CSV table of C-alpha atoms in Angstrom, one decimal:
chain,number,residue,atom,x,y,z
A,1,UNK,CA,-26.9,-21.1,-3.8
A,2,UNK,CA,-25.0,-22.1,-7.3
A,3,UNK,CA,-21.2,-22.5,-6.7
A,4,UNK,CA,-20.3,-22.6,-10.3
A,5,UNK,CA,-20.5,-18.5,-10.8
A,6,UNK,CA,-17.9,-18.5,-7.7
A,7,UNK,CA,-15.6,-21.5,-8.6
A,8,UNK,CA,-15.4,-20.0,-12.4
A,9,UNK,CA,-14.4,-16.6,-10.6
A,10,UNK,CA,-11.7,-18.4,-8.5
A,11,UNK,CA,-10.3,-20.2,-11.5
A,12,UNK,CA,-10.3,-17.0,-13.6
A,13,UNK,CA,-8.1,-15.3,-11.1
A,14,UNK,CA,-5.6,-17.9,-10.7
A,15,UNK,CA,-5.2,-18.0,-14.4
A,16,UNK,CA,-4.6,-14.3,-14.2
A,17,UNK,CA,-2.1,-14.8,-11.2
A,18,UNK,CA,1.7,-12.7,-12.5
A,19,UNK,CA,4.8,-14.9,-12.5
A,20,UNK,CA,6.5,-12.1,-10.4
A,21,UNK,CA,5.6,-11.6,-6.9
A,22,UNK,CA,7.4,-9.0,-5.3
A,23,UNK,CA,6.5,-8.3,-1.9
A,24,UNK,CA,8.9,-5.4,-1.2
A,25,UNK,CA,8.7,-2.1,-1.3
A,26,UNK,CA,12.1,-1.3,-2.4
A,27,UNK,CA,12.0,-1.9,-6.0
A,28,UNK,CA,9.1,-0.6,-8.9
A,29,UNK,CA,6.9,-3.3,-9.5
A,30,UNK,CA,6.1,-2.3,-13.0
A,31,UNK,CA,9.7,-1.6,-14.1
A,32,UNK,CA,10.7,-4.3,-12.6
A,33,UNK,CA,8.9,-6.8,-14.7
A,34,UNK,CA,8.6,-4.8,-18.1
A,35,UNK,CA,13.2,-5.1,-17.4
A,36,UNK,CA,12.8,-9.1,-16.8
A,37,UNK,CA,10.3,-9.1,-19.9
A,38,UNK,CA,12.8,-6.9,-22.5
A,39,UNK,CA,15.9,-9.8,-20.9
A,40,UNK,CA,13.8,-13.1,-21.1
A,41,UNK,CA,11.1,-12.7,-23.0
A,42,UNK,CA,7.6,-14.1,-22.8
A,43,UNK,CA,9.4,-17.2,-21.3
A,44,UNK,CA,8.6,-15.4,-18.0
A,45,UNK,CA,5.3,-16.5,-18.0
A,46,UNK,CA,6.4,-20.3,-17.4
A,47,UNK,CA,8.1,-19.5,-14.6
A,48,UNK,CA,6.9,-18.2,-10.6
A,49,UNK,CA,9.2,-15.8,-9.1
A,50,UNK,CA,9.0,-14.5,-5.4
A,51,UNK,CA,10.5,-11.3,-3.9
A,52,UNK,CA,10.7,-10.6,-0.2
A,53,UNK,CA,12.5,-8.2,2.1
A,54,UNK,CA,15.8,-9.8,2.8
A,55,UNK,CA,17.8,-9.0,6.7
A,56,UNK,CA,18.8,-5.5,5.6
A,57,UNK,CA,17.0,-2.9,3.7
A,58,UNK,CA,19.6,-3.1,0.8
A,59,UNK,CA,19.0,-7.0,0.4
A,60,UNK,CA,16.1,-9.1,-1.3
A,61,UNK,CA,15.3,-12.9,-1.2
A,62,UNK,CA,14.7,-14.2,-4.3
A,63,UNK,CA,12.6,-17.8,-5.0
A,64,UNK,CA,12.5,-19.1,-8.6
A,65,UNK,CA,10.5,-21.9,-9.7
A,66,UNK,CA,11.4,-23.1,-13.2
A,67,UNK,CA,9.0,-24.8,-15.9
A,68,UNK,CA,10.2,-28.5,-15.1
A,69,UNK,CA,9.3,-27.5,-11.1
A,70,UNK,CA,12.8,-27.2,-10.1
A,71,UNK,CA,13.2,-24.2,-7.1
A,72,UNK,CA,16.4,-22.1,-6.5
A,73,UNK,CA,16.8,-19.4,-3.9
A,74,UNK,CA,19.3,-16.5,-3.2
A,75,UNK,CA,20.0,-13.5,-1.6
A,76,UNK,CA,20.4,-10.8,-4.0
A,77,UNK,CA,22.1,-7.5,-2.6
A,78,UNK,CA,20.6,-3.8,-4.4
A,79,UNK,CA,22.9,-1.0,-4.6
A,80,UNK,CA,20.8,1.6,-6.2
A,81,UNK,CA,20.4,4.9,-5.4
A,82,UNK,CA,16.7,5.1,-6.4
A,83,UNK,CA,13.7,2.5,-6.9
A,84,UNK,CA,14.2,2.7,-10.6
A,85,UNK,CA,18.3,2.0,-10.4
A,86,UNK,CA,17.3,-0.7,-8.2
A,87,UNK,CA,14.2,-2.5,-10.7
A,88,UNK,CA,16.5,-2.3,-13.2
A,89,UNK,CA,19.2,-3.9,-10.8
A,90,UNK,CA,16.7,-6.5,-9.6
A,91,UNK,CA,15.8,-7.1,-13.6
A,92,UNK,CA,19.5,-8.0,-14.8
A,93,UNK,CA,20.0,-10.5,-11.6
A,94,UNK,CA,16.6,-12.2,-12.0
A,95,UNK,CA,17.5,-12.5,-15.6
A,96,UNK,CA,21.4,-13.9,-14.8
A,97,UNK,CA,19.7,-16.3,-12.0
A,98,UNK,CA,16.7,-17.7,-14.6
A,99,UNK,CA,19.5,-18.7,-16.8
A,100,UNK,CA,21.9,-20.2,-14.3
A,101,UNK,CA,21.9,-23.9,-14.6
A,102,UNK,CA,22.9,-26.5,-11.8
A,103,UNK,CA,26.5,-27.5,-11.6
A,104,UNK,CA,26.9,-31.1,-12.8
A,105,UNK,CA,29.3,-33.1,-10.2
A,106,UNK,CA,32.7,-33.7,-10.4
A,107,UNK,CA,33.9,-37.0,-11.1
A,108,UNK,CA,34.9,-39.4,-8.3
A,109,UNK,CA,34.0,-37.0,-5.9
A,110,UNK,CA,30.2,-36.8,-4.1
A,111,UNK,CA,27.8,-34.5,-5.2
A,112,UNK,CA,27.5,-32.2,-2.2
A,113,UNK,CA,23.3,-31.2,-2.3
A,114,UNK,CA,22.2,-27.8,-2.5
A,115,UNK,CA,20.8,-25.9,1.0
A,116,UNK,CA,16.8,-27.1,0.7
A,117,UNK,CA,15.4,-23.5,0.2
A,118,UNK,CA,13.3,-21.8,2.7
A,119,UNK,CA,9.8,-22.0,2.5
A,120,UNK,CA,8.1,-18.6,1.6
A,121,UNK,CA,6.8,-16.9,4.5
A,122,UNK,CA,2.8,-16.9,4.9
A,123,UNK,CA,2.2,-12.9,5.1
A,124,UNK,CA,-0.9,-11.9,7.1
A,125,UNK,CA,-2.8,-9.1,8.9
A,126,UNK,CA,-4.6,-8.4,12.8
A,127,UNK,CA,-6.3,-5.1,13.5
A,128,UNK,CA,-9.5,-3.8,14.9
A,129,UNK,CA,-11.9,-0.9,14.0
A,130,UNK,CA,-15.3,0.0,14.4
A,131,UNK,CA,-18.5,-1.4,12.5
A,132,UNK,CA,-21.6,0.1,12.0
A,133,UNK,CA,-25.1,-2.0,10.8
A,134,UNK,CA,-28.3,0.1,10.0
A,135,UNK,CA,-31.8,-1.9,9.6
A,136,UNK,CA,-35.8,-0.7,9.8
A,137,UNK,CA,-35.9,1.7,12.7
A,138,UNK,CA,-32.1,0.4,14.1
A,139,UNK,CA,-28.9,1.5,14.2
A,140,UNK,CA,-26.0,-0.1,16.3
A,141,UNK,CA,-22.5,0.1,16.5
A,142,UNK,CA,-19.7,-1.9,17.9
A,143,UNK,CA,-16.1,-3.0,17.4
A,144,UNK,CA,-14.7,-5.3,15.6
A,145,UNK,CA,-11.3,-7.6,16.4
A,146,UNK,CA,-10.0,-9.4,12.8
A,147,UNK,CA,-7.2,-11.4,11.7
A,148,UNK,CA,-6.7,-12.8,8.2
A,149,UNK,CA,-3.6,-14.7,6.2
A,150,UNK,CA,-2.8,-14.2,2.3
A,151,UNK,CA,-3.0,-17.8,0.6
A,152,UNK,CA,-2.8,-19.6,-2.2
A,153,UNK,CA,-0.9,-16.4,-4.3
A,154,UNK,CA,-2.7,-14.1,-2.3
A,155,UNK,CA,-6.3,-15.2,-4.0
A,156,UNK,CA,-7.8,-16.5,-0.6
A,157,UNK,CA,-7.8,-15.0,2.7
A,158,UNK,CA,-9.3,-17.8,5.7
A,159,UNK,CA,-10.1,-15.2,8.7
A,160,UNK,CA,-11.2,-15.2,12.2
A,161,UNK,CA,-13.3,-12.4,14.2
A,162,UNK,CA,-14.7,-11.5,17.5
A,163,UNK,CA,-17.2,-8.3,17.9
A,164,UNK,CA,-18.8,-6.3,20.8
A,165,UNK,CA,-21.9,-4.2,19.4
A,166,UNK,CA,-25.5,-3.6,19.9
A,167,UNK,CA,-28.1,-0.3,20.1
A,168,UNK,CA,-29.5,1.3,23.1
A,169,UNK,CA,-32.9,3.3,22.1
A,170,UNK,CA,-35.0,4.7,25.1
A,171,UNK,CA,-36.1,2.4,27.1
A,172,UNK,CA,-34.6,-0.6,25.9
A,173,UNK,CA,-31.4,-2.2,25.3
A,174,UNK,CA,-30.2,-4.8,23.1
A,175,UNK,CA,-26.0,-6.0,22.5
A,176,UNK,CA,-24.3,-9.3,21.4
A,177,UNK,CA,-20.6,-10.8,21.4
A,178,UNK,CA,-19.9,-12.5,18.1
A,179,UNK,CA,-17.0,-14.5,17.3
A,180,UNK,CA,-16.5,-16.9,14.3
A,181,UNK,CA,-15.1,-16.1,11.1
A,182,UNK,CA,-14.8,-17.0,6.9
A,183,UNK,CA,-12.9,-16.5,4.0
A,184,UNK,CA,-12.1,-13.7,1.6
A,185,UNK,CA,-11.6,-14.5,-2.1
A,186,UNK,CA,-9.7,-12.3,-4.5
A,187,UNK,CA,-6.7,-10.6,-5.8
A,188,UNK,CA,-4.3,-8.0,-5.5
A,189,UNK,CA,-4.2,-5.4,-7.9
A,190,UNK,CA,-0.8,-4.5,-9.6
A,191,UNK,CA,1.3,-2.5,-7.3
A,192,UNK,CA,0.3,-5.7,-5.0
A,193,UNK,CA,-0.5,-2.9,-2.3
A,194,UNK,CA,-4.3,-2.9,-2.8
A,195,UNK,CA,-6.6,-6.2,-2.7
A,196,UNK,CA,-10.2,-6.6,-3.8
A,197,UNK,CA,-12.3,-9.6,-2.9
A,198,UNK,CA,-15.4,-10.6,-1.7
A,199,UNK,CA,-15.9,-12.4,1.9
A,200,UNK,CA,-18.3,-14.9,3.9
A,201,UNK,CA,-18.1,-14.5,7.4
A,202,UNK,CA,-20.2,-16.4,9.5
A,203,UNK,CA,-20.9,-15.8,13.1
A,204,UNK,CA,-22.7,-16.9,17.0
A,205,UNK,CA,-24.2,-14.1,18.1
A,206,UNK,CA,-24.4,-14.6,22.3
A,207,UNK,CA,-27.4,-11.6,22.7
A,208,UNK,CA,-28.3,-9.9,25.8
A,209,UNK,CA,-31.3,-7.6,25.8
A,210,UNK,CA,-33.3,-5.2,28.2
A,211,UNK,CA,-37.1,-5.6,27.2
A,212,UNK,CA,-39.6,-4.3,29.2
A,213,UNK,CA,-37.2,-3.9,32.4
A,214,UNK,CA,-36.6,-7.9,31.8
A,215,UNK,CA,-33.1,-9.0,30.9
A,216,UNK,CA,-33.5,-12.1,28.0
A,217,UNK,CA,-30.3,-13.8,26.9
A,218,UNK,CA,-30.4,-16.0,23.3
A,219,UNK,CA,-28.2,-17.4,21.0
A,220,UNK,CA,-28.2,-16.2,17.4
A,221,UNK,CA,-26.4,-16.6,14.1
A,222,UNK,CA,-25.5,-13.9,11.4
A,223,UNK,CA,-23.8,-14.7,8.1
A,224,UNK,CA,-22.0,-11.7,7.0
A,225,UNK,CA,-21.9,-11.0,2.3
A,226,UNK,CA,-20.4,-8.2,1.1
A,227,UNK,CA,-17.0,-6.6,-0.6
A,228,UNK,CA,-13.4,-6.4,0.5
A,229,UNK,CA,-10.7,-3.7,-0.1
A,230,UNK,CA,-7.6,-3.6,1.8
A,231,UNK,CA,-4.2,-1.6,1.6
A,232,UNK,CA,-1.2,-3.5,2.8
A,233,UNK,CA,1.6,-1.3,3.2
A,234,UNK,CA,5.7,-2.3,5.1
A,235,UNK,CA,3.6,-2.6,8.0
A,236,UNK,CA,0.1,-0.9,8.1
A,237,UNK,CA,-2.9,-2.4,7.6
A,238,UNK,CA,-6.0,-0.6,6.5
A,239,UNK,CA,-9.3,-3.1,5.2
A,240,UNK,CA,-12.9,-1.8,4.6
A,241,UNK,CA,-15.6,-4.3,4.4
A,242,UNK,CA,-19.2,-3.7,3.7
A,243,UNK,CA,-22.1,-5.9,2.5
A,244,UNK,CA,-25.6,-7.3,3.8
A,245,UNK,CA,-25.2,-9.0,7.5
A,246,UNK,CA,-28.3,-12.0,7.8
A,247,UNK,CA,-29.3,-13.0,11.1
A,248,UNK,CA,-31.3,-15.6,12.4
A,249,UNK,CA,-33.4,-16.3,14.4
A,250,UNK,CA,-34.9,-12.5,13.9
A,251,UNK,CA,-35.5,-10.8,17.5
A,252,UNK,CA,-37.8,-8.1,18.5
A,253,UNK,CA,-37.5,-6.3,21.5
A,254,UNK,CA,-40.4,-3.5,23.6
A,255,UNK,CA,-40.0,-0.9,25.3
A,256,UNK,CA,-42.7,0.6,27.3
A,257,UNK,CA,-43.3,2.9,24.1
A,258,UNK,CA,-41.5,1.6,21.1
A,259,UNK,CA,-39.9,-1.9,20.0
A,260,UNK,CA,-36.9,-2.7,17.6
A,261,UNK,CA,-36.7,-5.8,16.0
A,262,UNK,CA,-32.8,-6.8,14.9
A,263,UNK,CA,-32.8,-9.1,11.8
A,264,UNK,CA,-33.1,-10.7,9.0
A,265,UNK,CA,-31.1,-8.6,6.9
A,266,UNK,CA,-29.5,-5.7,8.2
A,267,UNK,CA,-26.1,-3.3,5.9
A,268,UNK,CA,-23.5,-3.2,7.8
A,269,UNK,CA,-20.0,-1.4,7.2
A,270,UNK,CA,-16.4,-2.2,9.2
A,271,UNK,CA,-13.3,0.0,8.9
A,272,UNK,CA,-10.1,-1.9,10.1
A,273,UNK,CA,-6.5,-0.5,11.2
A,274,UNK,CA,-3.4,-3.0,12.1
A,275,UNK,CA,-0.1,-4.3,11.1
A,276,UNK,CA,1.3,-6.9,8.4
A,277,UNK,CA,3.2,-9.6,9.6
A,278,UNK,CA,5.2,-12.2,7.3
């Protein structure tokens, strides 16, 4: 398969990666950034500003990163009575902190160093819902167990899985464990609550199955391509996931007056429910 459709995609959507990140609910993300634009200008876009939930709900941290690479943190404290007093709040003291400049040092006296900033928190995700896979004369269902981090601006998601599912026609029998896991690629859209990506997971399939009132155990593997959309809200986590789910080696199983064969290509679809962390 050609990588260069998927690495142009990648680059694309780094390009298109906003200076300002804001990772809080407590402030407009739209009036927040059209405020900073009217202060500062198109200068904005040299710079990568970070905005996270600070120890009480009427505080923010703030990260800056200047053009020359320089980074500057602070605590800013929001008063407002309403999201759009405090974006416009948030505006003014993102402006003020963009043009403070470091304090040269006194004469004869040692320059005492600045606190090293914190590093930003990696945010992530752990949840479980069901899943459901439909193929020529099979249905099965199951449940999936998921965990995922946001990377590299929130454009890549590595995540780990582990699923319990399989179909029980008549006389027969057929269900798997299946742990492993991918990556997501993507981006957030921009009220930063909603992702879109497409994912690669790839999984061992440990298969048990009744055929013929003989149980056969076998190993399998099923690479899992399809589309990404998740909601991330203070806390809640809600994904949905669907796509085509390839498994080899193919496996058919009889009954005493039917068969079902599982593989090589089966649509599947996964709901997920959990919490954000970070």
């Amino acid at each position: 398969m050609a990588l260069a459709p998927q690495l142009a995609l990648f680059a694309s959507l780094m390009l298109l990666s906003p200076p300002l990140e804001l990772h809080t609910d407590a402030v407009d993300p739209q009036r927040t950034e059209a405020g900073l634009r009217t202060r500062v200008g198109d200068s904005l876009d040299a710079w990568t500003i970070t905005v996270h939930p600070g120890p009480t709900t009427d505080q923010v941290e703030v990260r800056l990163r200047a053009p020359d690479g320089t980074t500057r943190q602070r605590r800013v404290a929001l008063s407002g009575a309403n999201r759009d007093d405090r974006s416009r709040e948030l505006a003014a003291s993102l402006a003020l902190l963009m043009d403070e400049a470091p304090s040269p040092p006194r004469s004869g006296k040692s320059a005492i160093a600045p606190p090293a900033p914190r590093p930003a928190p990696v945010s992530g995700w752990l949840g479980l819902g069901p899943r459901l896979e439909a193929g020529p004369k099979l249905v099965e269902g199951g449940v999936d167990v998921m965990g995922g981090a946001w990377l590299l601006r929130e454009h890549l998601q590595p995540i780990a899985s582990l699923s319990l599912g399989g179909a029980a026609p008549e006389d027969m029998s057929l269900f798997h464990l299946r742990f492993g896991g991918g990556i997501a690629a993507g981006a957030a859209l921009p009220d930063r609550r909603i992702w879109l990506g497409g994912h690669v997971l790839a999984h061992v399939l440990r298969s048990r199955a009744r055929d013929l009132d003989r149980f056969t155990v076998d190993w399998m593997s099923a690479t899992e391509l399809g589309a990404t959309v998740q909601y991330r809200g203070r806390r809640l986590f809600l994904g949905a996931r669907t796509g085509i789910d390839l498994v080899l080696p193919s496996r058919t199983v009889h009954g005493h007056g039917a068969r079902i064969r599982r593989g090589p290509a089966q649509w599947m679809f996964g709901l997920v429910i959990g919490v954000v962390f970070g």
